[in-house]
Coordinates of C-alpha atoms in Angstrom, one line a residue:
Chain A
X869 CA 99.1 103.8 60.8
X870 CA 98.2 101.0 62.9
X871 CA 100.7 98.1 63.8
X872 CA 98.7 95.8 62.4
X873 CA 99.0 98.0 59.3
X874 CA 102.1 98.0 59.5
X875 CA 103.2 94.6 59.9
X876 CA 101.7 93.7 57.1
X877 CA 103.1 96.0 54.9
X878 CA 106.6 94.6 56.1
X879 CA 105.3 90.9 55.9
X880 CA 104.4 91.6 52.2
X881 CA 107.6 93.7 51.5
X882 CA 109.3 90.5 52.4
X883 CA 107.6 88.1 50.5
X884 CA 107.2 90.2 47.7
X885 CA 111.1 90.2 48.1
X886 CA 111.1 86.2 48.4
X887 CA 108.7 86.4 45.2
X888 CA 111.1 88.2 43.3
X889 CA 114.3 86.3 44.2
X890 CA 113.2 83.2 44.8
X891 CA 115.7 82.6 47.2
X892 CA 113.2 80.0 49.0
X893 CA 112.5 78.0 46.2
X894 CA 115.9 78.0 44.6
X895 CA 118.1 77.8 47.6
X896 CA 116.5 76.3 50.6
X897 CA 114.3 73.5 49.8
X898 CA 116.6 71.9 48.0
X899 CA 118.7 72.5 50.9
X900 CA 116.2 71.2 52.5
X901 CA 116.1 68.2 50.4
X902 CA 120.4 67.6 50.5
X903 CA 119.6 67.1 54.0
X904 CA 117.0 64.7 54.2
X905 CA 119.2 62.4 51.9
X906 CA 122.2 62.8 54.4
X907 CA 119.8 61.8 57.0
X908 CA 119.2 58.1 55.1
X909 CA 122.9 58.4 54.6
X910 CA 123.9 58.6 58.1
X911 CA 121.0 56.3 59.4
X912 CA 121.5 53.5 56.9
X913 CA 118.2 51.3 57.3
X914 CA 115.2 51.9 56.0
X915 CA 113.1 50.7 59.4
X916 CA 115.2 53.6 61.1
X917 CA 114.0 55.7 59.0
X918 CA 110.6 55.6 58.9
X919 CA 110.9 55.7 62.9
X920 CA 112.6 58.7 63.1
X921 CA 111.1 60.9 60.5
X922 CA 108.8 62.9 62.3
X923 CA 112.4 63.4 63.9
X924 CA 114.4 64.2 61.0
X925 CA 111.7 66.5 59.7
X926 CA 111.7 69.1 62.4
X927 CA 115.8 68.6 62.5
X928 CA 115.6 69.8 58.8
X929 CA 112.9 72.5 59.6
X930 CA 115.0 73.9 62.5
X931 CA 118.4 74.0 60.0
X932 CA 116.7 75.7 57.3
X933 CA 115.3 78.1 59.6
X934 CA 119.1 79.4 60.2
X935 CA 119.2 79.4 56.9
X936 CA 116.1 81.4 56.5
X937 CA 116.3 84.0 59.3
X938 CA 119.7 84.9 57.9
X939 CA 118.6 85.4 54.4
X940 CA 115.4 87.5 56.5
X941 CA 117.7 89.8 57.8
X942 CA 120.3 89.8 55.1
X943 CA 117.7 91.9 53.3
X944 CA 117.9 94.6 55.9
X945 CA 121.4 94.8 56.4
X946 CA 121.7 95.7 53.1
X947 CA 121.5 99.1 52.7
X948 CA 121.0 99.6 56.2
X949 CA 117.2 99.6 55.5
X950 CA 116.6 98.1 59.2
X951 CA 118.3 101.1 60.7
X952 CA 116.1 103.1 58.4
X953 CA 112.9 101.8 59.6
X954 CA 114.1 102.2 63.1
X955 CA 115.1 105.6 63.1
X956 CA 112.1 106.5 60.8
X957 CA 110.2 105.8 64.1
X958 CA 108.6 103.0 62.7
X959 CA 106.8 100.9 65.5
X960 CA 109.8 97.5 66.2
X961 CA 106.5 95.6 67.5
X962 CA 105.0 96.1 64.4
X963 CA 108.2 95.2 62.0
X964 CA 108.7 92.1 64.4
X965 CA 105.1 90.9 63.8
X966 CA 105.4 91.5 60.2
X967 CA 109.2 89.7 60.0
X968 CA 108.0 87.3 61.7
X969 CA 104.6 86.4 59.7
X970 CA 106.4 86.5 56.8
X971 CA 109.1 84.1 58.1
X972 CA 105.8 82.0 58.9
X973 CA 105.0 81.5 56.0
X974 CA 108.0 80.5 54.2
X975 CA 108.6 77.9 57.0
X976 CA 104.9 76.4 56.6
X977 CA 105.6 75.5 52.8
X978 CA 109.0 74.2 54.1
X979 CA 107.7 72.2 55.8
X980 CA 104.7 70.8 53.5
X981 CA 107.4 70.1 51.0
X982 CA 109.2 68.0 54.1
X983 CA 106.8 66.1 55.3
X984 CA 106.4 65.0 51.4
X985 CA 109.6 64.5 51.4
X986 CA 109.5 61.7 53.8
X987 CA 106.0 60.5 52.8
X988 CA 108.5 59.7 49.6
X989 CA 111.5 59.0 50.6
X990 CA 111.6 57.4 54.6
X991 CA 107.9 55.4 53.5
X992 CA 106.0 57.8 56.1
X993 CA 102.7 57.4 56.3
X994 CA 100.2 59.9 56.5
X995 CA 96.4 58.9 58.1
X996 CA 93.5 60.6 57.4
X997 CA 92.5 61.0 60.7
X998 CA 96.1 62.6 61.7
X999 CA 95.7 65.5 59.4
X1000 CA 93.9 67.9 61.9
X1001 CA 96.6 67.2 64.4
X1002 CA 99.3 67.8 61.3
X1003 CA 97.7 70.8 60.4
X1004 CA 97.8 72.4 63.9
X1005 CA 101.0 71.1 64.7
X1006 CA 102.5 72.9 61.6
X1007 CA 100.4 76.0 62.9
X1008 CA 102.1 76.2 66.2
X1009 CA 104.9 74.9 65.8
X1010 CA 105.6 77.2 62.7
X1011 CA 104.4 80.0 64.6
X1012 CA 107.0 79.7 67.7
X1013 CA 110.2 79.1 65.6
X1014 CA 109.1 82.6 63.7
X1015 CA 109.2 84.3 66.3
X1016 CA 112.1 82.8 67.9
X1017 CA 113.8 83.4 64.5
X1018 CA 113.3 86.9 64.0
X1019 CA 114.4 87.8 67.3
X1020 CA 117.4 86.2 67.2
X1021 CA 117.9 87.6 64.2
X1022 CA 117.6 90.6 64.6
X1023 CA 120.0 90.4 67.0
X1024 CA 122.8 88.7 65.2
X1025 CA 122.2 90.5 62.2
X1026 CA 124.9 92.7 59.9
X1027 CA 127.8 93.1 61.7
X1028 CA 130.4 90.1 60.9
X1029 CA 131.3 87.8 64.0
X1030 CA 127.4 88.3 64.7
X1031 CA 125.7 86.1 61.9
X1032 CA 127.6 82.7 63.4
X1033 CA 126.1 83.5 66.5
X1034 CA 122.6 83.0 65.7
X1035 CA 122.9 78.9 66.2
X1036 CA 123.9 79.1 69.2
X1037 CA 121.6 80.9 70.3
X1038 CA 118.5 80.2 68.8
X1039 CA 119.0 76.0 68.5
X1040 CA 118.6 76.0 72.5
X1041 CA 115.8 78.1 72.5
X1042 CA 114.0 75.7 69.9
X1043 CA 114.5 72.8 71.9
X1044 CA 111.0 72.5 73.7
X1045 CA 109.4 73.3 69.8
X1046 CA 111.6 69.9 68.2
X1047 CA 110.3 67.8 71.1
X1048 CA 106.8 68.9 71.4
X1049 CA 106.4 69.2 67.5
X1050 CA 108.3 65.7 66.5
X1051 CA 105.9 63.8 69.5
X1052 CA 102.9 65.1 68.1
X1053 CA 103.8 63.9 64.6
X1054 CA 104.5 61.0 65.5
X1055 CA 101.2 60.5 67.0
X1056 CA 99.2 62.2 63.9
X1057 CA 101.1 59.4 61.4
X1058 CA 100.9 57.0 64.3
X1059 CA 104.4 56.2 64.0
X1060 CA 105.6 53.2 66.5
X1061 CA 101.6 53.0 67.3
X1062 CA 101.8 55.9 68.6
X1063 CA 97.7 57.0 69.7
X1064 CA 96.6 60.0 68.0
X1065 CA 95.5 61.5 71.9
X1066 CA 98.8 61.5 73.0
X1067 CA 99.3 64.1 70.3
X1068 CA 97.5 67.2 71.8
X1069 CA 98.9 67.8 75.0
X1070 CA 102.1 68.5 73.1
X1071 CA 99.7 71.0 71.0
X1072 CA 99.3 73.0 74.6
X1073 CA 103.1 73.2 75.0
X1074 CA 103.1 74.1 71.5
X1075 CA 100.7 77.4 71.7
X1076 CA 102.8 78.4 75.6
X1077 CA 105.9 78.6 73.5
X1078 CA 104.4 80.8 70.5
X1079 CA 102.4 82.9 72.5
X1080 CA 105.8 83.6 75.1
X1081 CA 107.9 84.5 72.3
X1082 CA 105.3 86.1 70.0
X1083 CA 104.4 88.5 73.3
X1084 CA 108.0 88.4 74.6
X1085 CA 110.0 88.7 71.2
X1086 CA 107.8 91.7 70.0
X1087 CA 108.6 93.4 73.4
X1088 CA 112.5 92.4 73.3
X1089 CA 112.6 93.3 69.7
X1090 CA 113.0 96.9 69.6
X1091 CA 116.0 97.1 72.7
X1092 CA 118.0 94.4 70.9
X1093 CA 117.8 95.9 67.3
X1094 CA 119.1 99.3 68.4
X1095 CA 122.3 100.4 67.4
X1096 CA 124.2 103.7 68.3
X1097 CA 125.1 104.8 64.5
Chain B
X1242 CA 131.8 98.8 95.4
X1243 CA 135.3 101.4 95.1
X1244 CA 135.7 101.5 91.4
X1245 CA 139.8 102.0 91.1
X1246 CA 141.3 104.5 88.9
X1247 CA 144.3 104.5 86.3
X1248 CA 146.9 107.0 87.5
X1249 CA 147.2 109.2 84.3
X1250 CA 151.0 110.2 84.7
X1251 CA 151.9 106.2 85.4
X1252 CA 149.3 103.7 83.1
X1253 CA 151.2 101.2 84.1
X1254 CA 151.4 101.6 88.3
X1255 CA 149.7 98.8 89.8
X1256 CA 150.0 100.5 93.1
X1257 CA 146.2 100.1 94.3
X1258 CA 144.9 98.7 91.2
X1259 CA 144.4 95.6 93.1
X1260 CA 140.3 94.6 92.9
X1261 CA 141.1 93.6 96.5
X1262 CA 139.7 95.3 99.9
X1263 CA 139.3 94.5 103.3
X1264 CA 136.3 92.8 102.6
X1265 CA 137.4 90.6 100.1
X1266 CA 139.9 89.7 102.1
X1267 CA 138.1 88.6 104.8
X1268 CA 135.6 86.6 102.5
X1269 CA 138.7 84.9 100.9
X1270 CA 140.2 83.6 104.2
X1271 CA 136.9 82.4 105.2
X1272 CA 137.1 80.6 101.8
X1273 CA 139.7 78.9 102.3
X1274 CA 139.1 78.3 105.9
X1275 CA 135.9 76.5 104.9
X1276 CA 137.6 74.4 101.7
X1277 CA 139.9 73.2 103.5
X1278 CA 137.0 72.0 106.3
X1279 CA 134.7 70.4 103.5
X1280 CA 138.3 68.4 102.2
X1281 CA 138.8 67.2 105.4
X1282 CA 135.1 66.2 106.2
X1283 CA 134.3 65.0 102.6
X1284 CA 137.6 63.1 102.0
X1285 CA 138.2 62.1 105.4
X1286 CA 136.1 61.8 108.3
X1287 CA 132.4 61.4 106.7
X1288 CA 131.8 57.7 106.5
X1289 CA 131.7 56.0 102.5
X1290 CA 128.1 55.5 101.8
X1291 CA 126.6 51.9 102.7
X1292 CA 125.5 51.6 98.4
X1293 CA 128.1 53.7 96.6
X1294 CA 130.8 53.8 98.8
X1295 CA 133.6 56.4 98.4
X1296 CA 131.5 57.9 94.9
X1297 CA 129.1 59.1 97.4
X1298 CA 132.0 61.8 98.5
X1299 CA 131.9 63.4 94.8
X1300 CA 128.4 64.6 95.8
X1301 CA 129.8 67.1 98.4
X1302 CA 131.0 68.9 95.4
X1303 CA 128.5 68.6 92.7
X1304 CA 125.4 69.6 95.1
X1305 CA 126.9 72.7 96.0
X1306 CA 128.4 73.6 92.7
X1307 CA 124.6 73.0 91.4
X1308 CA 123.5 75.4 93.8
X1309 CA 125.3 78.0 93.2
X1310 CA 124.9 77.8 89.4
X1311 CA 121.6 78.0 90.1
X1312 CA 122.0 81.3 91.9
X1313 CA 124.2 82.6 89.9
X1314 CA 121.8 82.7 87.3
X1315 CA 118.7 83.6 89.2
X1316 CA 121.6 86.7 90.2
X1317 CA 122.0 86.9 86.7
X1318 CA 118.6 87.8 85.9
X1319 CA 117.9 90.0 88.8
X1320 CA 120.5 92.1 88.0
X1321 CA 119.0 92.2 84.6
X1322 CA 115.8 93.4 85.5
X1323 CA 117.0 96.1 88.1
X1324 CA 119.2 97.4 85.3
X1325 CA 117.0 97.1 82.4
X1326 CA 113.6 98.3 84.5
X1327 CA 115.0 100.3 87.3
X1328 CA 115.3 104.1 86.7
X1329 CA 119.0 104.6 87.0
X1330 CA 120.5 102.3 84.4
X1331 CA 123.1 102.0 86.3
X1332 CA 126.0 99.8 84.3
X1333 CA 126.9 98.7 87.8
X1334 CA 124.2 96.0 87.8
X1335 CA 125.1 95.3 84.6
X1336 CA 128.5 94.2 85.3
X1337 CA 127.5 92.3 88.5
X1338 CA 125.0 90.2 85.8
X1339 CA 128.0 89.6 83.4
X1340 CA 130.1 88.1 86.5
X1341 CA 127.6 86.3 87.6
X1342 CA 126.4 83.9 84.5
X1343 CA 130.5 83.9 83.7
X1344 CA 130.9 82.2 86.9
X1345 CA 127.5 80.3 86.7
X1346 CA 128.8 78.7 83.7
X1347 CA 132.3 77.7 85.2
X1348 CA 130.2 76.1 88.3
X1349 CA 127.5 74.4 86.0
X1350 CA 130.3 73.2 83.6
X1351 CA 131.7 71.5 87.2
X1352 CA 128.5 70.1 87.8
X1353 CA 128.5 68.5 84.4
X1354 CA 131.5 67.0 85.0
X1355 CA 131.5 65.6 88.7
X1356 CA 128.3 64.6 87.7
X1357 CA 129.3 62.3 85.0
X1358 CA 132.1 61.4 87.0
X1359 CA 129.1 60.4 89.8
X1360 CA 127.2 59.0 87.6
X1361 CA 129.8 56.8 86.0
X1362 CA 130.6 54.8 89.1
X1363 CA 127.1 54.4 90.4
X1364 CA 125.2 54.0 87.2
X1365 CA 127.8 53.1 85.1
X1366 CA 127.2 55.6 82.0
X1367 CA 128.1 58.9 81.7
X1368 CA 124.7 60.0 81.2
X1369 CA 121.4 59.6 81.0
X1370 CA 118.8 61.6 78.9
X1371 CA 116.7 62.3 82.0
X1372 CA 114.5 65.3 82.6
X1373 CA 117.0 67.0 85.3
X1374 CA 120.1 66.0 83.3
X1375 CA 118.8 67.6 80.2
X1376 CA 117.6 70.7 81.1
X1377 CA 120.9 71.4 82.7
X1378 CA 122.8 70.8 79.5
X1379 CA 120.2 73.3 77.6
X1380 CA 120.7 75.6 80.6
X1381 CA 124.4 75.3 80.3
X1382 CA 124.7 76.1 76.5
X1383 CA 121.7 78.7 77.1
X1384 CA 123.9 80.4 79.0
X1385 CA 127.0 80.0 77.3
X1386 CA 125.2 82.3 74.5
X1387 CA 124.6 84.6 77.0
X1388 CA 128.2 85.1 77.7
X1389 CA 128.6 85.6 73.7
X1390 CA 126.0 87.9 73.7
X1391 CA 128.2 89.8 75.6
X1392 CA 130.9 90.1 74.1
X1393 CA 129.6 91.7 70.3
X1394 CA 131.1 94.7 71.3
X1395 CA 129.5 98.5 71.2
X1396 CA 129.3 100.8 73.9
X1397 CA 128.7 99.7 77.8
X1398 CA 125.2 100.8 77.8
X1399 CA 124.3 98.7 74.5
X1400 CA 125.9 95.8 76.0
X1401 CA 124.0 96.0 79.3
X1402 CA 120.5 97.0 77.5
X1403 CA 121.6 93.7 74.9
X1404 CA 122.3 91.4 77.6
X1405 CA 119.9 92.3 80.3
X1406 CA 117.4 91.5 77.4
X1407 CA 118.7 87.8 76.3
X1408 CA 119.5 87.5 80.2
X1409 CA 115.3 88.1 80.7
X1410 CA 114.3 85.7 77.8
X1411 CA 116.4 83.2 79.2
X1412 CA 114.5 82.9 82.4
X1413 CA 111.3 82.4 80.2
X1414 CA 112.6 79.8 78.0
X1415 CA 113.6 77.7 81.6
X1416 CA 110.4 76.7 82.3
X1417 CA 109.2 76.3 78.7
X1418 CA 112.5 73.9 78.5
X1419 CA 111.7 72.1 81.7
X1420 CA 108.3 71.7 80.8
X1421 CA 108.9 70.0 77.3
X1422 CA 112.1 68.0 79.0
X1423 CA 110.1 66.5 81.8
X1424 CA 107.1 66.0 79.6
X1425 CA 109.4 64.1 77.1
X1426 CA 110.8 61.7 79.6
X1427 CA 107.7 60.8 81.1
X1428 CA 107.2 59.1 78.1
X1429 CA 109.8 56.8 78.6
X1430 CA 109.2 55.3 82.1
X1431 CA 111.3 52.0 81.4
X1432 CA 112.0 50.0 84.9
X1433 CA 115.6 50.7 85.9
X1434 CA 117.4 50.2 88.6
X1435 CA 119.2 53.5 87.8
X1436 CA 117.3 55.9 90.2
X1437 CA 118.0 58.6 88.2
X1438 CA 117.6 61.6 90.7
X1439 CA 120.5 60.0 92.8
X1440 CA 119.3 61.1 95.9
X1441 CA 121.3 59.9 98.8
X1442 CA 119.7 59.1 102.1
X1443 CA 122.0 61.5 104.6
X1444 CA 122.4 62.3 107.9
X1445 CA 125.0 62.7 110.4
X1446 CA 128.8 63.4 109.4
X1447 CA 127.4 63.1 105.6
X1448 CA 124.9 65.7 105.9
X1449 CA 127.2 68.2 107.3
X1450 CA 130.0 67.8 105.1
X1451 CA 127.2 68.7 102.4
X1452 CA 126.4 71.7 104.2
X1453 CA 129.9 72.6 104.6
X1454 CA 129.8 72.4 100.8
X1455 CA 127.3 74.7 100.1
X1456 CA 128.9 77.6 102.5
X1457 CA 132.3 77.1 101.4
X1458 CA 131.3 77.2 97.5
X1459 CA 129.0 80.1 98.6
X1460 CA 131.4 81.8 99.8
X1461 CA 133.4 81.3 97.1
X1462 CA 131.3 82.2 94.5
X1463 CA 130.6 86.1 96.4
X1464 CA 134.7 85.9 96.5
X1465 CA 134.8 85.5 92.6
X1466 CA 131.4 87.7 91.9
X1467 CA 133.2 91.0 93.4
X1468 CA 136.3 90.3 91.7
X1469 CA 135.1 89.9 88.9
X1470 CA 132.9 92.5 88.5
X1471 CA 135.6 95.0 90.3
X1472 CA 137.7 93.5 87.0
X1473 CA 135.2 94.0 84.2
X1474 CA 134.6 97.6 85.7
X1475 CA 138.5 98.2 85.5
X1476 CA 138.3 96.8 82.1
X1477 CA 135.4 99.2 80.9
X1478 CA 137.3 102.2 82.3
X1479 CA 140.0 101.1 79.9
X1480 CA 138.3 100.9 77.1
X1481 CA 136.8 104.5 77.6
X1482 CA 140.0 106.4 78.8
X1483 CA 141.7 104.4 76.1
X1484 CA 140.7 106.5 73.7
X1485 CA 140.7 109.8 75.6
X1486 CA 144.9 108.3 75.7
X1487 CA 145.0 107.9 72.1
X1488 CA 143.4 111.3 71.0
X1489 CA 146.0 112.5 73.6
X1490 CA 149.2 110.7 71.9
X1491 CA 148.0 111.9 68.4
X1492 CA 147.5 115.7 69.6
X1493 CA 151.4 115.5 71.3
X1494 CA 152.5 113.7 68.0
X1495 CA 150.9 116.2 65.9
X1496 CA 152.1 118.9 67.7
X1497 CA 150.0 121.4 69.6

């Protein structure tokens, strides 16, 4: 089997599994949601608000994505079905890719339903001529935090005293992702008058960090989710 | 490196179980020789600087304790990649990584605060969301995880593999967060008088005390690096004839 082969027969075990629990739709949006409404809780006026929300949607993005990564590897702790991939000789590269795609793509509609989210609720605004730039923001940017995700997750997984780890270490890592990805939306809904050039430069830092960890997280994968039994 | 053992028939001798040698010994006089000559020059005879007077001697300790973070986690990650990559494995390395970042976050956690201390009698704030400040603090709590990494528990050899793999990523995600850091800041070029690199024209009795700095904290950080990792190593040996004891005591107890 190829790895291509195979991640994709992990990413769609996952979703399936999303499919059939709903997990994503039931649990984290509106998670999701809760914490856009603390946000205009906590920053009070609505000017503020329709600053910072670029902002404030990667800051949700980033918390769900704990949430999200746990609930990723939740599924293989269960039943030990990660240490029965591994030992099944299974390629890690391959289950990382696949973890990872399907974490993707759970985080893209995330963060559609965000950014609607403030459209509604902060008075965002969204520009016709910003949506390539939105589009390929929520690409990369979607892409790195994946990959960060499920190799940090993998890591933290199962045991207890491991799971609360994960924040610390992945929130650090994300850092360059929530600056590069919350300037370039602000310059794709020209927030503050911000010019839709000075969006793409961030786009480069963007595709550095997903390539890095997509390239560097597939080869870290496998040491980090071994376990003497 | 002399890796001490536990005396079976006394566990709890401490007759050589000392991480001390000649060596250290030696290092650790020089230590304190040197401190004592980088108090003297920083607090006394170096002149108070012409624009921030006396806050200007602070710097004699925050440069060097920079530097030597710095090292420590550029040891760090050497000793990561001889251990993860070289053909031994040897846990040694592993244990001279784990020393290293725990002191590189004592001496960056310094830095932080001399350096708000600094910052808060020159520039009056305690900080300043500037491109060097900021990737410190990420560095700082980067490598705090690091340490926790550490201590999930398992067998040495998962430990070292484990952390000689976060140690690695951590050196990738430096530049990627210096990048996006320095990037974000340029954004913000407001005038200020604040120069925020602090950068202190010096020469003469100034300029030595600095470098009198930087060799006494070096020193002191190879002082605490073999210590420490003599310690951990004591520690691991331990844990594995810890267990060797208790098999032992349960064998006498259940009568052979």
């Amino acid at each position: 089997m190829s790895r291509w082969r195979i991640a994709r027969l992990v990413a769609g075990k996952d979703l399936r599994i999303e499919r059939r629990s709903r997990v994503l739709t039931n649990q984290v949006l509106p998670f999701a949601g809760v914490t856009m409404v603390m946000f205009a809780f906590a920053l009070d006026a609505s000017s503020v608000l329709e600053r910072v929300a670029p902002g404030l949607i990667w800051l949700a993005t980033l918390f769900s994505l704990l949430v999200l990564v746990q609930r990723s590897f939740a599924v293989e702790s269960h039943d030990g079905a990660l240490d029965a991939l591994r030992v099944a000789g299974v390629d890690p590269v391959a289950i990382f890719w696949g973890k990872s795609i399907a974490l993707a793509v759970q985080l893209a509609v995330l963060e559609v339903v965000l950014l609607i989210a403030a459209v509604l609720l902060y008075g965002a605004d969204v520009p016709v001529g910003g949506i390539v730039l939105l589009a390929t923001t929520l690409l990369t940017a979607t892409s790195g935090l994946a990959c960060v995700g499920t190799l940090y997750g993998g890591l933290t997984a199962g045991f207890t005293g491991r799971e609360t780890l994960l924040p610390l270490l992945v929130l650090p890592v994300v850092a360059p992702v929530l600056i590069g990805a919350t300037r370039a939306v602000e310059s794709a809904l020209g927030t503050d008058g911000v010019p839709l050039s000075e969006g793409w430069p961030w786009i480069g830092l963007l595709t550095v960090f997903a390539v890095a960890f997509g390239v560097g997280g597939a080869l870290a994968f496998g040491p980090l989710i071994e376990e003497a039994t | 490196m002399t890796t001490p053992t536990i005396p079976a028939d006394n566990p709890t001798s401490t007759r050589r179980l000392g991480t001390g040698t000649a060596a250290t010994r030696v290092l650790g006089i020089a230590t304190l020789v040197t401190m004592g000559w980088l108090v003297a020059f920083g607090l006394g005879f170096s002149p108070a600087d012409r624009d921030q007077e006396d806050a200007v001697r602070i710097l004699y300790v925050h440069v060097p304790t920079v530097w030597l973070a710095y090292l420590a986690f550029v040891v760090t990650a050497a000793c990561s990649a001889i251990y993860l990559f070289g053909k031994k494995h040897s846990l040694g390395f592993d244990r001279f990584a784990g020393a290293s970042a725990e002191i590189g976050v004592a001496f960056m956690a310094l830095t932080l605060v001399t350096g708000m201390l600094w910052g808060r009698l020159t520039w009056g704030v305690y900080w300043q969301w500037d491109a060097r400040l900021t990737t410190t603090a990420l560095l700082f709590v980067s490598y705090i995880g690091y340490l926790a990494v550490r201590g999930l528990g398992g067998s040495h050899e998962q430990r070292a593999k484990r952390s000689a793999v976060i140690g690695l990523l951590a050196v990738i995600e430096i530049p990627l967060v210096h990048f996006s850091v320095r990037m974000w800041r340029s954004l913000h070029q407001e005038a200020s008088v604040l120069d925020s690199d602090g950068d202190v024209d010096m020469d003469g009795l100034m300029l030595f005390s600095l470098f009198v700095g930087v060799i006494a904290f070096t020193l002191l950080y190879v002082w605490l690096l073999l210590h420490r990792s003599r310690v951990i190593a004591m520690e691991d040996l331990l844990d594995d004839q810890g267990l060797d004891r208790a098999l032992d005591a349960r064998r006498a107890e259940a009568g052979s």
